Amino acid sequence: MKAQISNNNFYKVVILLCLVICSQLASAQIFKSTSPEKDQTRNGNKQFKKENYADAEADYKKALDKKNNMPEATFNLGDAVYKQKRYGEAQQQFALSSRTNADPMVKAKALHNLGNSYMEEKKYEDAIRSYKNSLRWNPNDKDTKYNLAYANEMLRVKNQQQQSDKNKD
């Protein structure tokens, strides 16, 4: 017994197959890289994951040469130079990222990382200010709350030590 498909059903199946094929082609085009700065940023991300921070930095800078203030490359460049213990440069990148990125969560992360870079240099007041600004964008971030409490404690200890040193003089 042969299954018979009516003309009407046949056309429905053909149209359905065409739609599936077209959607697959369209999604492939969407995920295909559309710009050289995105390619450079992806290359930087790959290098960063491999802990090749200098190479990641170079790729992020290339992306930024192609598109100034590209949000992802700006933020990631801050991470790459932070990992290389160049905290002043990281501070510049994180500050720029927090000012230029429209996404509130990215702003919060940039300000959090800015605070971390200040902590590395024992600039506790600046770190506290950065953590507080981060919490304005993301008030529920537990890591930032913890870091803020830690920075406050380090500042208290530093001030106590300075007061103790003055009393000795």
PDB file of C-alpha atoms in Angstrom:
ATOM      1  CA  MET A   1       0.000   0.000   0.000  1.00  0.00           C
ATOM      2  CA  LYS A   2       1.501   3.278  -1.082  1.00  0.00           C
ATOM      3  CA  ALA A   3       1.183   6.346   1.049  1.00  0.00           C
ATOM      4  CA  GLN A   4      -0.271   9.104  -0.965  1.00  0.00           C
ATOM      5  CA  ILE A   5       0.406  12.727  -0.263  1.00  0.00           C
ATOM      6  CA  SER A   6      -2.061  15.181  -1.575  1.00  0.00           C
ATOM      7  CA  ASN A   7      -0.748  18.125  -3.556  1.00  0.00           C
ATOM      8  CA  ASN A   8      -1.721  20.445  -0.744  1.00  0.00           C
ATOM      9  CA  ASN A   9       0.230  18.459   1.877  1.00  0.00           C
ATOM     10  CA  PHE A  10       3.173  18.068  -0.479  1.00  0.00           C
ATOM     11  CA  TYR A  11       3.488  21.833  -0.812  1.00  0.00           C
ATOM     12  CA  LYS A  12       3.238  22.245   2.958  1.00  0.00           C
ATOM     13  CA  VAL A  13       6.114  19.811   3.466  1.00  0.00           C
ATOM     14  CA  VAL A  14       8.225  21.553   0.806  1.00  0.00           C
ATOM     15  CA  ILE A  15       7.558  24.958   2.359  1.00  0.00           C
ATOM     16  CA  LEU A  16       8.385  23.616   5.812  1.00  0.00           C
ATOM     17  CA  LEU A  17      11.677  22.169   4.555  1.00  0.00           C
ATOM     18  CA  CYS A  18      12.528  25.472   2.859  1.00  0.00           C
ATOM     19  CA  LEU A  19      11.841  27.341   6.081  1.00  0.00           C
ATOM     20  CA  VAL A  20      14.056  24.990   8.080  1.00  0.00           C
ATOM     21  CA  ILE A  21      16.890  25.277   5.567  1.00  0.00           C
ATOM     22  CA  CYS A  22      16.569  29.069   5.399  1.00  0.00           C
ATOM     23  CA  SER A  23      16.579  29.393   9.177  1.00  0.00           C
ATOM     24  CA  GLN A  24      19.713  27.247   9.383  1.00  0.00           C
ATOM     25  CA  LEU A  25      21.461  29.392   6.778  1.00  0.00           C
ATOM     26  CA  ALA A  26      20.361  32.586   8.502  1.00  0.00           C
ATOM     27  CA  SER A  27      21.599  31.454  11.922  1.00  0.00           C
ATOM     28  CA  ALA A  28      24.920  30.429  10.410  1.00  0.00           C
ATOM     29  CA  GLN A  29      25.282  33.935   8.964  1.00  0.00           C
ATOM     30  CA  ILE A  30      24.359  35.539  12.299  1.00  0.00           C
ATOM     31  CA  PHE A  31      27.084  33.654  14.153  1.00  0.00           C
ATOM     32  CA  LYS A  32      29.662  34.190  11.470  1.00  0.00           C
ATOM     33  CA  SER A  33      32.098  36.963  12.325  1.00  0.00           C
ATOM     34  CA  THR A  34      31.148  40.225  10.723  1.00  0.00           C
ATOM     35  CA  SER A  35      34.062  42.461  11.669  1.00  0.00           C
ATOM     36  CA  PRO A  36      37.827  42.287  12.069  1.00  0.00           C
ATOM     37  CA  GLU A  37      37.686  43.914  15.535  1.00  0.00           C
ATOM     38  CA  LYS A  38      35.434  41.115  16.770  1.00  0.00           C
ATOM     39  CA  ASP A  39      37.838  38.544  15.323  1.00  0.00           C
ATOM     40  CA  GLN A  40      40.765  40.220  17.115  1.00  0.00           C
ATOM     41  CA  THR A  41      38.807  40.293  20.366  1.00  0.00           C
ATOM     42  CA  ARG A  42      37.981  36.592  20.022  1.00  0.00           C
ATOM     43  CA  ASN A  43      41.663  35.864  19.380  1.00  0.00           C
ATOM     44  CA  GLY A  44      42.504  37.853  22.511  1.00  0.00           C
ATOM     45  CA  ASN A  45      39.963  35.864  24.493  1.00  0.00           C
ATOM     46  CA  LYS A  46      41.551  32.610  23.312  1.00  0.00           C
ATOM     47  CA  GLN A  47      45.006  33.847  24.335  1.00  0.00           C
ATOM     48  CA  PHE A  48      43.658  35.027  27.701  1.00  0.00           C
ATOM     49  CA  LYS A  49      42.172  31.578  28.397  1.00  0.00           C
ATOM     50  CA  LYS A  50      45.589  30.085  27.658  1.00  0.00           C
ATOM     51  CA  GLU A  51      47.062  32.611  30.137  1.00  0.00           C
ATOM     52  CA  ASN A  52      49.044  34.272  27.328  1.00  0.00           C
ATOM     53  CA  TYR A  53      48.232  37.710  28.700  1.00  0.00           C
ATOM     54  CA  ALA A  54      50.763  39.668  26.613  1.00  0.00           C
ATOM     55  CA  ASP A  55      49.397  38.097  23.413  1.00  0.00           C
ATOM     56  CA  ALA A  56      45.834  38.744  24.570  1.00  0.00           C
ATOM     57  CA  GLU A  57      46.781  42.370  25.249  1.00  0.00           C
ATOM     58  CA  ALA A  58      48.197  42.712  21.733  1.00  0.00           C
ATOM     59  CA  ASP A  59      45.019  41.289  20.185  1.00  0.00           C
ATOM     60  CA  TYR A  60      42.764  43.581  22.235  1.00  0.00           C
ATOM     61  CA  LYS A  61      44.864  46.587  21.214  1.00  0.00           C
ATOM     62  CA  LYS A  62      44.550  45.556  17.565  1.00  0.00           C
ATOM     63  CA  ALA A  63      40.784  45.355  17.975  1.00  0.00           C
ATOM     64  CA  LEU A  64      40.771  48.815  19.552  1.00  0.00           C
ATOM     65  CA  ASP A  65      42.905  50.161  16.688  1.00  0.00           C
ATOM     66  CA  LYS A  66      40.164  49.010  14.338  1.00  0.00           C
ATOM     67  CA  LYS A  67      37.299  50.276  16.501  1.00  0.00           C
ATOM     68  CA  ASN A  68      38.130  52.743  19.257  1.00  0.00           C
ATOM     69  CA  ASN A  69      36.367  52.139  22.597  1.00  0.00           C
ATOM     70  CA  MET A  70      34.969  48.759  21.552  1.00  0.00           C
ATOM     71  CA  PRO A  71      33.328  47.753  24.852  1.00  0.00           C
ATOM     72  CA  GLU A  72      34.450  44.133  25.100  1.00  0.00           C
ATOM     73  CA  ALA A  73      38.019  44.836  23.990  1.00  0.00           C
ATOM     74  CA  THR A  74      38.320  47.813  26.362  1.00  0.00           C
ATOM     75  CA  PHE A  75      37.219  45.750  29.366  1.00  0.00           C
ATOM     76  CA  ASN A  76      39.270  42.698  28.400  1.00  0.00           C
ATOM     77  CA  LEU A  77      42.388  44.788  27.835  1.00  0.00           C
ATOM     78  CA  GLY A  78      42.041  45.912  31.445  1.00  0.00           C
ATOM     79  CA  ASP A  79      41.939  42.276  32.543  1.00  0.00           C
ATOM     80  CA  ALA A  80      44.996  41.388  30.434  1.00  0.00           C
ATOM     81  CA  VAL A  81      47.175  44.179  31.821  1.00  0.00           C
ATOM     82  CA  TYR A  82      45.898  43.500  35.369  1.00  0.00           C
ATOM     83  CA  LYS A  83      47.078  39.890  35.027  1.00  0.00           C
ATOM     84  CA  GLN A  84      50.484  41.283  34.062  1.00  0.00           C
ATOM     85  CA  LYS A  85      50.497  43.295  37.316  1.00  0.00           C
ATOM     86  CA  ARG A  86      50.400  46.644  35.486  1.00  0.00           C
ATOM     87  CA  TYR A  87      47.737  48.032  37.767  1.00  0.00           C
ATOM     88  CA  GLY A  88      47.917  51.677  36.669  1.00  0.00           C
ATOM     89  CA  GLU A  89      47.166  50.719  33.075  1.00  0.00           C
ATOM     90  CA  ALA A  90      44.435  48.360  34.230  1.00  0.00           C
ATOM     91  CA  GLN A  91      42.871  51.214  36.209  1.00  0.00           C
ATOM     92  CA  GLN A  92      42.757  53.373  33.081  1.00  0.00           C
ATOM     93  CA  GLN A  93      41.061  50.611  31.069  1.00  0.00           C
ATOM     94  CA  PHE A  94      38.524  49.732  33.751  1.00  0.00           C
ATOM     95  CA  ALA A  95      37.678  53.404  34.299  1.00  0.00           C
ATOM     96  CA  LEU A  96      37.212  53.857  30.543  1.00  0.00           C
ATOM     97  CA  SER A  97      35.090  50.716  30.363  1.00  0.00           C
ATOM     98  CA  SER A  98      32.868  51.887  33.207  1.00  0.00           C
ATOM     99  CA  ARG A  99      32.320  55.241  31.478  1.00  0.00           C
ATOM    100  CA  THR A 100      31.731  54.001  27.939  1.00  0.00           C
ATOM    101  CA  ASN A 101      29.814  50.734  28.317  1.00  0.00           C
ATOM    102  CA  ALA A 102      26.024  50.987  28.268  1.00  0.00           C
ATOM    103  CA  ASP A 103      25.419  47.667  30.037  1.00  0.00           C
ATOM    104  CA  PRO A 104      24.968  48.246  33.800  1.00  0.00           C
ATOM    105  CA  MET A 105      26.382  44.822  34.670  1.00  0.00           C
ATOM    106  CA  VAL A 106      29.549  45.470  32.668  1.00  0.00           C
ATOM    107  CA  LYS A 107      29.872  48.881  34.343  1.00  0.00           C
ATOM    108  CA  ALA A 108      29.591  47.149  37.719  1.00  0.00           C
ATOM    109  CA  LYS A 109      32.234  44.568  36.783  1.00  0.00           C
ATOM    110  CA  ALA A 110      34.583  47.249  35.464  1.00  0.00           C
ATOM    111  CA  LEU A 111      34.228  49.244  38.684  1.00  0.00           C
ATOM    112  CA  HIS A 112      34.735  46.088  40.745  1.00  0.00           C
ATOM    113  CA  ASN A 113      37.932  45.322  38.829  1.00  0.00           C
ATOM    114  CA  LEU A 114      39.000  48.955  39.181  1.00  0.00           C
ATOM    115  CA  GLY A 115      38.656  48.524  42.935  1.00  0.00           C
ATOM    116  CA  ASN A 116      40.731  45.338  42.785  1.00  0.00           C
ATOM    117  CA  SER A 117      43.512  47.129  40.925  1.00  0.00           C
ATOM    118  CA  TYR A 118      43.527  49.886  43.560  1.00  0.00           C
ATOM    119  CA  MET A 119      43.701  47.249  46.286  1.00  0.00           C
ATOM    120  CA  GLU A 120      46.835  45.794  44.693  1.00  0.00           C
ATOM    121  CA  GLU A 121      48.483  49.196  45.141  1.00  0.00           C
ATOM    122  CA  LYS A 122      47.086  49.603  48.668  1.00  0.00           C
ATOM    123  CA  LYS A 123      45.038  52.623  47.564  1.00  0.00           C
ATOM    124  CA  TYR A 124      42.222  51.719  49.916  1.00  0.00           C
ATOM    125  CA  GLU A 125      40.217  54.946  49.661  1.00  0.00           C
ATOM    126  CA  ASP A 126      40.113  54.654  45.854  1.00  0.00           C
ATOM    127  CA  ALA A 127      39.210  50.967  46.105  1.00  0.00           C
ATOM    128  CA  ILE A 128      36.371  51.736  48.517  1.00  0.00           C
ATOM    129  CA  ARG A 129      35.024  54.406  46.176  1.00  0.00           C
ATOM    130  CA  SER A 130      35.183  52.003  43.209  1.00  0.00           C
ATOM    131  CA  TYR A 131      33.436  49.192  45.080  1.00  0.00           C
ATOM    132  CA  LYS A 132      30.686  51.558  46.232  1.00  0.00           C
ATOM    133  CA  ASN A 133      30.194  52.763  42.648  1.00  0.00           C
ATOM    134  CA  SER A 134      30.057  49.155  41.479  1.00  0.00           C
ATOM    135  CA  LEU A 135      27.335  48.406  44.003  1.00  0.00           C
ATOM    136  CA  ARG A 136      25.281  51.299  42.643  1.00  0.00           C
ATOM    137  CA  TRP A 137      25.054  49.390  39.357  1.00  0.00           C
ATOM    138  CA  ASN A 138      24.755  45.918  40.890  1.00  0.00           C
ATOM    139  CA  PRO A 139      23.657  46.172  44.540  1.00  0.00           C
ATOM    140  CA  ASN A 140      23.439  42.397  45.043  1.00  0.00           C
ATOM    141  CA  ASP A 141      27.022  41.498  44.088  1.00  0.00           C
ATOM    142  CA  LYS A 142      28.351  39.529  47.059  1.00  0.00           C
ATOM    143  CA  ASP A 143      31.963  39.603  45.870  1.00  0.00           C
ATOM    144  CA  THR A 144      31.928  43.385  45.668  1.00  0.00           C
ATOM    145  CA  LYS A 145      30.314  43.631  49.109  1.00  0.00           C
ATOM    146  CA  TYR A 146      33.013  41.373  50.526  1.00  0.00           C
ATOM    147  CA  ASN A 147      35.788  43.352  48.824  1.00  0.00           C
ATOM    148  CA  LEU A 148      34.301  46.614  50.114  1.00  0.00           C
ATOM    149  CA  ALA A 149      34.279  45.272  53.666  1.00  0.00           C
ATOM    150  CA  TYR A 150      37.851  44.039  53.263  1.00  0.00           C
ATOM    151  CA  ALA A 151      39.022  47.401  51.858  1.00  0.00           C
ATOM    152  CA  ASN A 152      37.346  49.218  54.754  1.00  0.00           C
ATOM    153  CA  GLU A 153      39.115  46.939  57.223  1.00  0.00           C
ATOM    154  CA  MET A 154      42.485  47.419  55.503  1.00  0.00           C
ATOM    155  CA  LEU A 155      41.989  51.191  55.606  1.00  0.00           C
ATOM    156  CA  ARG A 156      41.121  51.017  59.299  1.00  0.00           C
ATOM    157  CA  VAL A 157      44.272  48.973  60.028  1.00  0.00           C
ATOM    158  CA  LYS A 158      46.395  51.360  57.936  1.00  0.00           C
ATOM    159  CA  ASN A 159      45.012  54.400  59.763  1.00  0.00           C
ATOM    160  CA  GLN A 160      45.498  52.686  63.115  1.00  0.00           C
ATOM    161  CA  GLN A 161      49.117  51.893  62.173  1.00  0.00           C
ATOM    162  CA  GLN A 162      49.742  55.486  61.104  1.00  0.00           C
ATOM    163  CA  GLN A 163      48.269  56.750  64.365  1.00  0.00           C
ATOM    164  CA  SER A 164      50.476  54.335  66.297  1.00  0.00           C
ATOM    165  CA  ASP A 165      53.525  55.537  64.366  1.00  0.00           C
ATOM    166  CA  LYS A 166      52.666  59.191  65.168  1.00  0.00           C
ATOM    167  CA  ASN A 167      52.347  58.368  68.863  1.00  0.00           C
ATOM    168  CA  LYS A 168      55.839  56.808  68.819  1.00  0.00           C
ATOM    169  CA  ASP A 169      57.300  60.044  67.441  1.00  0.00           C
TER     170      ASP A 169
END
